[in-house]
Short mmCIF file of C-alpha atoms and ligand atoms in Angstrom, two decimals:
data_model
loop_
_atom_site.label_atom_id
_atom_site.label_comp_id
_atom_site.label_asym_id
_atom_site.label_seq_id
_atom_site.Cartn_x
_atom_site.Cartn_y
_atom_site.Cartn_z
CA MET A 1 -8.29 17.46 11.18
CA THR A 2 -5.53 15.37 12.69
CA GLN A 3 -5.02 14.01 16.15
CA SER A 4 -2.01 12.48 17.81
CA ALA A 5 -1.79 9.70 20.33
CA THR A 6 1.14 8.29 22.25
CA PHE A 7 1.15 4.74 23.58
CA ILE A 8 3.48 3.13 26.08
CA VAL A 9 4.55 0.03 24.15
CA THR A 10 6.29 -3.01 25.57
CA GLY A 11 8.27 -5.63 23.71
CA MET A 12 10.21 -3.44 21.28
CA LYS A 13 13.84 -4.50 21.57
CA CYS A 14 15.65 -2.90 18.64
CA GLY A 15 15.40 -0.64 15.63
CA GLY A 16 13.87 -3.52 13.68
CA CYS A 17 10.94 -3.60 16.09
CA GLU A 18 10.53 0.15 15.65
CA LYS A 19 10.45 -0.26 11.86
CA ASN A 20 8.01 -3.15 12.08
CA VAL A 21 5.48 -1.28 14.20
CA ILE A 22 5.85 1.92 12.15
CA GLN A 23 5.32 -0.03 8.93
CA LYS A 24 2.19 -1.76 10.27
CA LEU A 25 0.71 1.51 11.48
CA THR A 26 1.46 3.64 8.44
CA ALA A 27 -0.09 0.92 6.22
CA LEU A 28 -3.46 1.70 7.85
CA GLU A 29 -5.79 4.11 6.16
CA GLY A 30 -6.08 7.26 8.24
CA VAL A 31 -2.60 7.08 9.74
CA ILE A 32 -0.47 10.00 8.63
CA SER A 33 2.74 9.21 10.44
CA ALA A 34 4.15 7.13 13.25
CA VAL A 35 7.26 7.40 15.38
CA ALA A 36 8.59 4.63 17.62
CA ASP A 37 11.33 4.63 20.22
CA TYR A 38 12.20 1.25 21.69
CA LYS A 39 14.53 2.71 24.33
CA GLU A 40 11.84 5.03 25.65
CA HIS A 41 9.09 2.44 25.08
CA TYR A 42 6.69 4.63 23.20
CA VAL A 43 4.93 4.92 19.87
CA SER A 44 3.45 8.24 18.73
CA ILE A 45 0.93 8.31 15.94
CA GLU A 46 -0.59 11.15 13.98
CA PHE A 47 -3.91 10.15 12.47
CA LYS A 48 -7.26 11.29 11.15
CA PRO A 49 -9.87 10.47 13.82
CA GLU A 50 -12.71 10.54 11.30
CA ILE A 51 -11.08 7.59 9.49
CA ILE A 52 -9.45 5.53 12.23
CA GLU A 53 -10.03 5.24 15.97
CA ILE A 54 -7.51 5.04 18.79
CA ASP A 55 -8.70 1.50 19.57
CA ASP A 56 -7.79 0.43 16.02
CA LEU A 57 -4.30 1.88 16.45
CA GLU A 58 -3.88 -0.02 19.69
CA ASP A 59 -5.11 -3.23 18.02
CA ALA A 60 -2.57 -2.77 15.22
CA ILE A 61 0.30 -2.41 17.70
CA ILE A 62 -0.83 -5.59 19.48
CA ALA A 63 -1.26 -7.41 16.14
CA ALA A 64 2.34 -6.49 15.32
CA GLY A 65 3.34 -8.48 18.39
CA PHE A 66 3.83 -5.80 21.00
CA GLY A 67 2.06 -4.82 24.18
CA VAL A 68 0.26 -1.59 24.99
CA GLU A 69 0.15 -0.39 28.59
CU1 CU B 101 13.63 -5.80 17.52
#
């Protein structure tokens, strides 16, 4: 079973920021895919909720240096 979550993310200023956050998220066990759009200020993640929780995803975005609203 997979679930998706979309976060409003602040602090992404370019394609490099998008790549950085996608790389950090997809490195986590349980994350299937991640999409980021700095212009629209969002990150969408597809994940397996039995392996990783939404709070962990949010923590990873913050650890990458961005903000979650
Ligand atoms: Cu950037």
